[in-house]
PDB file of C-alpha atoms in Angstrom:
ATOM      1  CA  MET M   1     106.556  64.824 108.819  1.00  0.00           C
ATOM      2  CA  LYS M   2     109.194  62.322 109.810  1.00  0.00           C
ATOM      3  CA  LEU M   3     109.167  61.042 113.350  1.00  0.00           C
ATOM      4  CA  ARG M   4     112.044  59.209 114.946  1.00  0.00           C
ATOM      5  CA  THR M   5     112.137  57.896 118.491  1.00  0.00           C
ATOM      6  CA  LEU M   6     115.534  57.685 120.117  1.00  0.00           C
ATOM      7  CA  ALA M   7     115.931  55.360 123.087  1.00  0.00           C
ATOM      8  CA  VAL M   8     117.812  56.802 126.018  1.00  0.00           C
ATOM      9  CA  GLY M   9     120.468  54.116 125.753  1.00  0.00           C
ATOM     10  CA  LEU M  10     121.288  55.352 122.244  1.00  0.00           C
ATOM     11  CA  LEU M  11     121.685  58.967 123.255  1.00  0.00           C
ATOM     12  CA  ALA M  12     125.465  58.816 123.273  1.00  0.00           C
ATOM     13  CA  SER M  13     125.561  57.485 119.709  1.00  0.00           C
ATOM     14  CA  ILE M  14     123.330  60.102 118.050  1.00  0.00           C
ATOM     15  CA  ILE M  15     125.056  61.247 114.883  1.00  0.00           C
ATOM     16  CA  PHE M  16     122.353  63.256 113.134  1.00  0.00           C
ATOM     17  CA  LEU M  17     122.295  66.688 114.758  1.00  0.00           C
ATOM     18  CA  GLY M  18     124.434  65.493 117.618  1.00  0.00           C
ATOM     19  CA  CYS M  19     126.419  68.063 119.542  1.00  0.00           C
ATOM     20  CA  GLY M  20     129.108  68.740 116.983  1.00  0.00           C
ATOM     21  CA  LYS M  21     131.901  71.143 117.769  1.00  0.00           C
ATOM     22  CA  ASN M  22     130.440  73.733 115.395  1.00  0.00           C
ATOM     23  CA  SER M  23     126.921  73.637 116.812  1.00  0.00           C
ATOM     24  CA  GLU M  24     125.838  76.692 118.730  1.00  0.00           C
ATOM     25  CA  SER M  25     122.842  77.664 120.816  1.00  0.00           C
ATOM     26  CA  GLU M  26     120.968  80.882 120.170  1.00  0.00           C
ATOM     27  CA  LYS M  27     120.779  81.409 123.934  1.00  0.00           C
ATOM     28  CA  GLY M  28     124.501  80.937 124.391  1.00  0.00           C
ATOM     29  CA  LYS M  29     124.242  79.244 127.769  1.00  0.00           C
ATOM     30  CA  GLU M  30     122.362  76.463 129.470  1.00  0.00           C
ATOM     31  CA  PRO M  31     119.198  77.611 131.288  1.00  0.00           C
ATOM     32  CA  SER M  32     119.401  77.470 135.070  1.00  0.00           C
ATOM     33  CA  ASN M  33     116.203  75.423 135.365  1.00  0.00           C
ATOM     34  CA  ARG M  34     117.308  72.671 132.962  1.00  0.00           C
ATOM     35  CA  VAL M  35     116.614  69.104 134.053  1.00  0.00           C
ATOM     36  CA  GLN M  36     119.837  67.096 133.949  1.00  0.00           C
ATOM     37  CA  TRP M  37     118.912  64.353 131.516  1.00  0.00           C
ATOM     38  CA  SER M  38     121.494  61.847 132.763  1.00  0.00           C
ATOM     39  CA  THR M  39     120.000  61.906 136.273  1.00  0.00           C
ATOM     40  CA  ILE M  40     116.499  60.832 135.226  1.00  0.00           C
ATOM     41  CA  PRO M  41     115.717  57.314 136.535  1.00  0.00           C
ATOM     42  CA  SER M  42     114.492  54.679 134.092  1.00  0.00           C
ATOM     43  CA  GLU M  43     111.110  54.410 135.835  1.00  0.00           C
ATOM     44  CA  TYR M  44     110.367  57.919 134.548  1.00  0.00           C
ATOM     45  CA  HIS M  45     110.667  56.615 130.955  1.00  0.00           C
ATOM     46  CA  PRO M  46     112.854  59.402 129.536  1.00  0.00           C
ATOM     47  CA  GLU M  47     112.441  59.621 125.771  1.00  0.00           C
ATOM     48  CA  ILE M  48     113.781  61.842 122.993  1.00  0.00           C
ATOM     49  CA  ARG M  49     111.973  62.352 119.703  1.00  0.00           C
ATOM     50  CA  ASP M  50     112.962  64.244 116.573  1.00  0.00           C
ATOM     51  CA  ILE M  51     110.328  65.748 114.317  1.00  0.00           C
ATOM     52  CA  GLU M  52     111.556  67.103 110.986  1.00  0.00           C
ATOM     53  CA  PHE M  53     109.827  69.998 109.242  1.00  0.00           C
ATOM     54  CA  PRO M  54     110.558  71.921 106.033  1.00  0.00           C
ATOM     55  CA  ILE M  55     112.098  75.396 106.104  1.00  0.00           C
ATOM     56  CA  ALA M  56     112.586  76.006 102.373  1.00  0.00           C
ATOM     57  CA  GLY M  57     111.074  79.421 101.772  1.00  0.00           C
ATOM     58  CA  VAL M  58     110.039  79.641 105.424  1.00  0.00           C
ATOM     59  CA  GLU M  59     110.509  82.874 107.379  1.00  0.00           C
ATOM     60  CA  ARG M  60     108.812  81.965 110.660  1.00  0.00           C
ATOM     61  CA  VAL M  61     108.243  78.874 112.802  1.00  0.00           C
ATOM     62  CA  ASP M  62     105.648  78.981 115.583  1.00  0.00           C
ATOM     63  CA  ILE M  63     105.736  76.280 118.268  1.00  0.00           C
ATOM     64  CA  ASN M  64     103.178  75.662 120.984  1.00  0.00           C
ATOM     65  CA  LEU M  65     103.146  72.285 122.724  1.00  0.00           C
ATOM     66  CA  PHE M  66     100.493  72.812 125.395  1.00  0.00           C
ATOM     67  CA  GLY M  67     102.151  76.081 126.383  1.00  0.00           C
ATOM     68  CA  PHE M  68     105.464  74.483 127.420  1.00  0.00           C
ATOM     69  CA  ASN M  69     108.133  77.183 127.828  1.00  0.00           C
ATOM     70  CA  ARG M  70     110.294  75.972 130.715  1.00  0.00           C
ATOM     71  CA  ASP M  71     113.399  75.019 128.719  1.00  0.00           C
ATOM     72  CA  VAL M  72     113.323  75.843 125.013  1.00  0.00           C
ATOM     73  CA  GLU M  73     116.308  76.715 122.839  1.00  0.00           C
ATOM     74  CA  VAL M  74     117.362  77.063 119.221  1.00  0.00           C
ATOM     75  CA  VAL M  75     120.547  75.294 118.144  1.00  0.00           C
ATOM     76  CA  TYR M  76     122.353  75.844 114.840  1.00  0.00           C
ATOM     77  CA  SER M  77     124.135  72.736 113.608  1.00  0.00           C
ATOM     78  CA  PRO M  78     126.105  71.871 110.442  1.00  0.00           C
ATOM     79  CA  ASP M  79     124.644  68.365 110.694  1.00  0.00           C
ATOM     80  CA  VAL M  80     121.117  69.523 109.883  1.00  0.00           C
ATOM     81  CA  PRO M  81     120.259  68.994 106.195  1.00  0.00           C
ATOM     82  CA  HIS M  82     119.683  72.070 104.033  1.00  0.00           C
ATOM     83  CA  HIS M  83     116.082  73.366 104.046  1.00  0.00           C
ATOM     84  CA  THR M  84     115.265  71.209 107.098  1.00  0.00           C
ATOM     85  CA  GLY M  85     114.438  72.019 110.692  1.00  0.00           C
ATOM     86  CA  VAL M  86     114.155  69.540 113.555  1.00  0.00           C
ATOM     87  CA  LEU M  87     112.170  69.824 116.740  1.00  0.00           C
ATOM     88  CA  ARG M  88     113.664  67.613 119.437  1.00  0.00           C
ATOM     89  CA  THR M  89     111.373  66.846 122.371  1.00  0.00           C
ATOM     90  CA  TYR M  90     112.474  65.495 125.732  1.00  0.00           C
ATOM     91  CA  THR M  91     109.690  63.803 127.693  1.00  0.00           C
ATOM     92  CA  VAL M  92     109.231  61.831 130.897  1.00  0.00           C
ATOM     93  CA  TRP M  93     106.254  60.053 132.395  1.00  0.00           C
ATOM     94  CA  TYR M  94     105.231  58.077 135.463  1.00  0.00           C
ATOM     95  CA  GLU M  95     102.156  55.917 136.063  1.00  0.00           C
ATOM     96  CA  SER M  96     100.490  57.105 132.848  1.00  0.00           C
ATOM     97  CA  ALA M  97     100.990  59.632 130.078  1.00  0.00           C
ATOM     98  CA  SER M  98      99.147  61.446 127.324  1.00  0.00           C
ATOM     99  CA  PHE M  99     100.967  63.844 125.025  1.00  0.00           C
ATOM    100  CA  GLY M 100      98.109  64.367 122.608  1.00  0.00           C
ATOM    101  CA  SER M 101      98.846  64.603 118.900  1.00  0.00           C
ATOM    102  CA  LEU M 102     101.597  66.743 117.420  1.00  0.00           C
ATOM    103  CA  THR M 103     101.093  68.331 114.013  1.00  0.00           C
ATOM    104  CA  THR M 104     103.159  70.459 111.646  1.00  0.00           C
ATOM    105  CA  ASN M 105     101.433  72.732 109.157  1.00  0.00           C
ATOM    106  CA  LYS M 106     103.177  74.855 106.515  1.00  0.00           C
ATOM    107  CA  SER M 107     101.260  77.778 105.104  1.00  0.00           C
ATOM    108  CA  GLY M 108     103.106  80.142 102.810  1.00  0.00           C
ATOM    109  CA  THR M 109     106.238  81.349 104.587  1.00  0.00           C
ATOM    110  CA  GLU M 110     105.199  80.060 108.026  1.00  0.00           C
ATOM    111  CA  VAL M 111     105.331  76.691 109.766  1.00  0.00           C
ATOM    112  CA  GLU M 112     103.171  75.979 112.803  1.00  0.00           C
ATOM    113  CA  ILE M 113     103.998  73.101 115.139  1.00  0.00           C
ATOM    114  CA  SER M 114     101.330  72.463 117.730  1.00  0.00           C
ATOM    115  CA  ALA M 115      99.841  69.769 119.918  1.00  0.00           C
ATOM    116  CA  TYR M 116      96.225  69.046 120.660  1.00  0.00           C
ATOM    117  CA  GLY M 117      94.332  66.539 122.764  1.00  0.00           C
ATOM    118  CA  GLU M 118      94.958  65.498 126.349  1.00  0.00           C
ATOM    119  CA  TYR M 119      98.080  66.528 128.272  1.00  0.00           C
ATOM    120  CA  ARG M 120      98.408  65.944 132.002  1.00  0.00           C
ATOM    121  CA  CYS M 121     101.644  66.899 133.678  1.00  0.00           C
ATOM    122  CA  SER M 122     102.588  67.315 137.321  1.00  0.00           C
ATOM    123  CA  ILE M 123     106.307  67.732 137.907  1.00  0.00           C
ATOM    124  CA  ARG M 124     108.602  69.144 140.559  1.00  0.00           C
ATOM    125  CA  THR M 125     112.329  69.666 140.155  1.00  0.00           C
ATOM    126  CA  GLU M 126     115.180  70.730 142.377  1.00  0.00           C
ATOM    127  CA  ASN M 127     118.797  71.359 141.415  1.00  0.00           C
ATOM    128  CA  GLY M 128     118.260  69.849 137.994  1.00  0.00           C
ATOM    129  CA  ARG M 129     116.660  66.648 139.293  1.00  0.00           C
ATOM    130  CA  ILE M 130     113.059  65.522 139.161  1.00  0.00           C
ATOM    131  CA  THR M 131     111.801  65.101 142.722  1.00  0.00           C
ATOM    132  CA  ASN M 132     108.160  64.337 141.942  1.00  0.00           C
ATOM    133  CA  LEU M 133     106.387  63.298 138.770  1.00  0.00           C
ATOM    134  CA  LYS M 134     102.886  62.259 137.840  1.00  0.00           C
ATOM    135  CA  GLY M 135     101.592  61.915 134.309  1.00  0.00           C
ATOM    136  CA  GLY M 136     103.621  62.798 131.223  1.00  0.00           C
ATOM    137  CA  CYS M 137     105.654  65.982 130.899  1.00  0.00           C
ATOM    138  CA  TYR M 138     107.841  67.801 128.438  1.00  0.00           C
ATOM    139  CA  VAL M 139     111.089  68.816 130.116  1.00  0.00           C
ATOM    140  CA  ARG M 140     113.012  70.316 127.184  1.00  0.00           C
ATOM    141  CA  LEU M 141     112.500  71.410 123.583  1.00  0.00           C
ATOM    142  CA  GLN M 142     115.319  72.060 121.146  1.00  0.00           C
ATOM    143  CA  ILE M 143     114.868  73.447 117.655  1.00  0.00           C
ATOM    144  CA  TYR M 144     117.763  72.522 115.370  1.00  0.00           C
ATOM    145  CA  LEU M 145     118.385  74.610 112.262  1.00  0.00           C
ATOM    146  CA  PRO M 146     121.129  74.639 109.625  1.00  0.00           C
ATOM    147  CA  VAL M 147     123.951  77.067 110.333  1.00  0.00           C
ATOM    148  CA  GLY M 148     123.096  80.463 108.875  1.00  0.00           C
ATOM    149  CA  ALA M 149     119.355  79.783 108.576  1.00  0.00           C
ATOM    150  CA  LYS M 150     117.459  83.085 108.657  1.00  0.00           C
ATOM    151  CA  VAL M 151     114.276  81.704 110.137  1.00  0.00           C
ATOM    152  CA  GLU M 152     112.547  83.321 113.086  1.00  0.00           C
ATOM    153  CA  VAL M 153     111.493  80.801 115.737  1.00  0.00           C
ATOM    154  CA  TYR M 154     108.755  81.568 118.243  1.00  0.00           C
ATOM    155  CA  ASN M 155     107.651  79.454 121.185  1.00  0.00           C
ATOM    156  CA  VAL M 156     104.268  80.323 122.680  1.00  0.00           C
ATOM    157  CA  GLY M 157     104.545  83.687 120.921  1.00  0.00           C
ATOM    158  CA  ASN M 158     108.009  84.543 122.289  1.00  0.00           C
ATOM    159  CA  LEU M 159     110.815  85.155 119.788  1.00  0.00           C
ATOM    160  CA  LEU M 160     113.783  82.840 120.439  1.00  0.00           C
ATOM    161  CA  THR M 161     116.039  83.888 117.580  1.00  0.00           C
ATOM    162  CA  LYS M 162     117.175  87.120 116.050  1.00  0.00           C
ATOM    163  CA  ARG M 163     114.553  88.938 114.046  1.00  0.00           C
ATOM    164  CA  PHE M 164     115.190  88.611 110.333  1.00  0.00           C
ATOM    165  CA  ASN M 165     111.973  89.867 108.784  1.00  0.00           C
ATOM    166  CA  PRO M 166     109.684  92.720 109.798  1.00  0.00           C
ATOM    167  CA  MET M 167     106.031  91.948 110.428  1.00  0.00           C
ATOM    168  CA  SER M 168     103.971  92.466 107.305  1.00  0.00           C
ATOM    169  CA  THR M 169     101.266  95.115 107.506  1.00  0.00           C
ATOM    170  CA  GLU M 170      98.693  92.501 106.513  1.00  0.00           C
ATOM    171  CA  LYS M 171      99.675  90.284 109.444  1.00  0.00           C
ATOM    172  CA  PHE M 172      99.795  93.318 111.744  1.00  0.00           C
ATOM    173  CA  LEU M 173      96.217  94.263 110.924  1.00  0.00           C
ATOM    174  CA  LYS M 174      95.015  90.695 111.444  1.00  0.00           C
ATOM    175  CA  GLU M 175      96.783  90.381 114.798  1.00  0.00           C
ATOM    176  CA  VAL M 176      95.378  93.686 116.070  1.00  0.00           C
ATOM    177  CA  ASP M 177      91.901  92.575 115.056  1.00  0.00           C
ATOM    178  CA  ARG M 178      92.290  89.251 116.863  1.00  0.00           C
ATOM    179  CA  ALA M 179      93.636  90.706 120.119  1.00  0.00           C
ATOM    180  CA  PRO M 180      90.813  90.892 122.685  1.00  0.00           C
ATOM    181  CA  PHE M 181      91.898  93.852 124.827  1.00  0.00           C
ATOM    182  CA  PRO M 182      93.579  97.255 124.286  1.00  0.00           C
ATOM    183  CA  LYS M 183      96.695  96.182 126.212  1.00  0.00           C
ATOM    184  CA  GLU M 184      97.250  93.270 123.835  1.00  0.00           C
ATOM    185  CA  LYS M 185      96.531  95.462 120.810  1.00  0.00           C
ATOM    186  CA  PHE M 186      99.133  98.009 121.922  1.00  0.00           C
ATOM    187  CA  LYS M 187     101.654  95.210 122.393  1.00  0.00           C
ATOM    188  CA  ILE M 188     101.106  94.148 118.799  1.00  0.00           C
ATOM    189  CA  ILE M 189     101.596  97.732 117.657  1.00  0.00           C
ATOM    190  CA  ASP M 190     104.892  97.863 119.534  1.00  0.00           C
ATOM    191  CA  ASP M 191     105.933  94.467 118.137  1.00  0.00           C
ATOM    192  CA  TYR M 192     105.126  95.681 114.629  1.00  0.00           C
ATOM    193  CA  LEU M 193     107.232  98.811 115.004  1.00  0.00           C
ATOM    194  CA  ASN M 194     110.080  97.003 116.774  1.00  0.00           C
ATOM    195  CA  SER M 195     110.230  94.416 114.008  1.00  0.00           C
ATOM    196  CA  TYR M 196     111.184  97.202 111.597  1.00  0.00           C
ATOM    197  CA  THR M 197     113.614  98.829 113.998  1.00  0.00           C
ATOM    198  CA  ASP M 198     115.368  95.484 114.535  1.00  0.00           C
ATOM    199  CA  THR M 199     115.736  94.878 110.791  1.00  0.00           C
ATOM    200  CA  GLY M 200     116.707  98.437 109.867  1.00  0.00           C
ATOM    201  CA  LYS M 201     113.592  99.015 107.789  1.00  0.00           C
ATOM    202  CA  GLN M 202     110.572 101.301 108.005  1.00  0.00           C
ATOM    203  CA  PRO M 203     106.880 100.340 107.965  1.00  0.00           C
ATOM    204  CA  SER M 204     104.404 101.838 105.544  1.00  0.00           C
ATOM    205  CA  LEU M 205     100.693 102.305 106.170  1.00  0.00           C
ATOM    206  CA  THR M 206      97.910 103.931 104.228  1.00  0.00           C
ATOM    207  CA  SER M 207      95.485 106.321 105.908  1.00  0.00           C
ATOM    208  CA  ARG M 208      92.801 103.672 105.525  1.00  0.00           C
ATOM    209  CA  GLN M 209      94.939 101.057 107.294  1.00  0.00           C
ATOM    210  CA  LEU M 210      95.713 103.472 110.127  1.00  0.00           C
ATOM    211  CA  GLY M 211      91.985 104.115 110.429  1.00  0.00           C
ATOM    212  CA  MET M 212      91.375 100.368 110.700  1.00  0.00           C
ATOM    213  CA  VAL M 213      93.763 100.182 113.672  1.00  0.00           C
ATOM    214  CA  ILE M 214      92.263 103.248 115.366  1.00  0.00           C
ATOM    215  CA  SER M 215      88.769 101.782 114.981  1.00  0.00           C
ATOM    216  CA  GLU M 216      89.850  98.848 117.171  1.00  0.00           C
ATOM    217  CA  PHE M 217      89.940 101.159 120.214  1.00  0.00           C
ATOM    218  CA  LEU M 218      87.026 102.770 122.052  1.00  0.00           C
ATOM    219  CA  SER M 219      88.823 105.163 124.416  1.00  0.00           C
ATOM    220  CA  ARG M 220      89.633 108.588 122.979  1.00  0.00           C
ATOM    221  CA  GLY M 221      92.968 108.463 124.811  1.00  0.00           C
ATOM    222  CA  ASP M 222      93.812 105.123 123.187  1.00  0.00           C
ATOM    223  CA  LYS M 223      92.826 106.459 119.767  1.00  0.00           C
ATOM    224  CA  PHE M 224      95.114 109.467 120.207  1.00  0.00           C
ATOM    225  CA  GLU M 225      97.965 107.201 121.329  1.00  0.00           C
ATOM    226  CA  VAL M 226      97.599 104.976 118.263  1.00  0.00           C
ATOM    227  CA  LEU M 227      97.621 108.065 116.065  1.00  0.00           C
ATOM    228  CA  ARG M 228     100.816 109.338 117.738  1.00  0.00           C
ATOM    229  CA  LYS M 229     102.590 105.996 117.280  1.00  0.00           C
ATOM    230  CA  LEU M 230     101.651 105.343 113.665  1.00  0.00           C
ATOM    231  CA  HIS M 231     100.829 108.519 111.725  1.00  0.00           C
ATOM    232  CA  VAL M 232     104.459 109.196 110.738  1.00  0.00           C
ATOM    233  CA  TYR M 233     104.460 105.975 108.695  1.00  0.00           C
ATOM    234  CA  VAL M 234     101.443 106.904 106.561  1.00  0.00           C
ATOM    235  CA  SER M 235     102.325 107.137 102.877  1.00  0.00           C
ATOM    236  CA  ASP M 236      99.233 108.994 101.634  1.00  0.00           C
ATOM    237  CA  ARG M 237      99.191 111.827 104.130  1.00  0.00           C
ATOM    238  CA  GLN M 238      96.810 113.820 101.942  1.00  0.00           C
ATOM    239  CA  ASN M 239      94.095 111.429 103.102  1.00  0.00           C
ATOM    240  CA  LEU M 240      94.749 111.795 106.839  1.00  0.00           C
ATOM    241  CA  GLY M 241      92.153 114.538 107.247  1.00  0.00           C
ATOM    242  CA  ALA M 242      89.372 112.404 105.789  1.00  0.00           C
ATOM    243  CA  MET M 243      90.427 109.461 107.971  1.00  0.00           C
ATOM    244  CA  ILE M 244      90.331 111.651 111.091  1.00  0.00           C
ATOM    245  CA  ASP M 245      86.833 112.866 110.213  1.00  0.00           C
ATOM    246  CA  GLU M 246      85.719 109.243 109.963  1.00  0.00           C
ATOM    247  CA  GLU M 247      87.400 107.779 113.039  1.00  0.00           C
ATOM    248  CA  PHE M 248      87.221 110.638 115.577  1.00  0.00           C
ATOM    249  CA  THR M 249      84.261 112.444 117.073  1.00  0.00           C
ATOM    250  CA  TYR M 250      83.621 116.088 116.246  1.00  0.00           C
ATOM    251  CA  PHE M 251      85.104 117.199 119.577  1.00  0.00           C
ATOM    252  CA  ASP M 252      88.309 115.126 119.140  1.00  0.00           C
ATOM    253  CA  ARG M 253      89.143 116.014 115.532  1.00  0.00           C
ATOM    254  CA  GLU M 254      91.016 119.220 116.354  1.00  0.00           C
ATOM    255  CA  GLU M 255      93.401 117.364 118.695  1.00  0.00           C
ATOM    256  CA  ALA M 256      93.822 114.556 116.154  1.00  0.00           C
ATOM    257  CA  ARG M 257      94.749 117.060 113.449  1.00  0.00           C
ATOM    258  CA  ARG M 258      97.216 118.746 115.781  1.00  0.00           C
ATOM    259  CA  ILE M 259      98.899 115.384 116.456  1.00  0.00           C
ATOM    260  CA  VAL M 260      99.481 114.707 112.751  1.00  0.00           C
ATOM    261  CA  GLY M 261     100.402 118.315 111.917  1.00  0.00           C
ATOM    262  CA  LEU M 262      97.361 119.354 109.918  1.00  0.00           C
TER     263      LEU M 262
END
């Protein structure tokens, strides 16, 4: 991880990344709640930092800096080196500040950028200006990627870019298992299916894997709903009957078989 601190007075002379004429934002327009950087007084200690991370072979980048999601955007720039991503943080502080520790971890095809430790922020803004500040606060995050990079970027779980890769079934099963409540589990099911719709592909599940998802739910209505959403993607349909016998009660098996066409 390479960390560079850019003083505010040098902002106009930034060459790396910069705001070249060919750079473009994934959002396409400036967010309405953006703090106008040039209006921040020096006593608020405005500071910009760039953190480089590798994207060679990476399909997904997950960012979570203490849940900050006020002003986050992805920018594609020809000035970013090949196989490199850059997280640019904009921070301010008054009286005292603690931004914890920021880490980047690459595991397989995913990069996780997170912060841990102490973070105390109290900020109020109006018309792009900071009207009250106590502690240290993030006010903007920008993720710079090379032009044409097919890397999905998520901030606090929200997709900021186009979707380039469908969710793997392995990851889907893990996420469903981790979700604490049925509402969250259904959201993951929808995200899984939408990831294939968005990329023009189709998911594939085995009867056993479908049974694993159904077993995550206690309500008979929820079990039926999962079956309706996912059974059409089962590759070994000859095993659906055995799965139904295992995952549904005696009184619910007839309805389950009707749903899947048995």
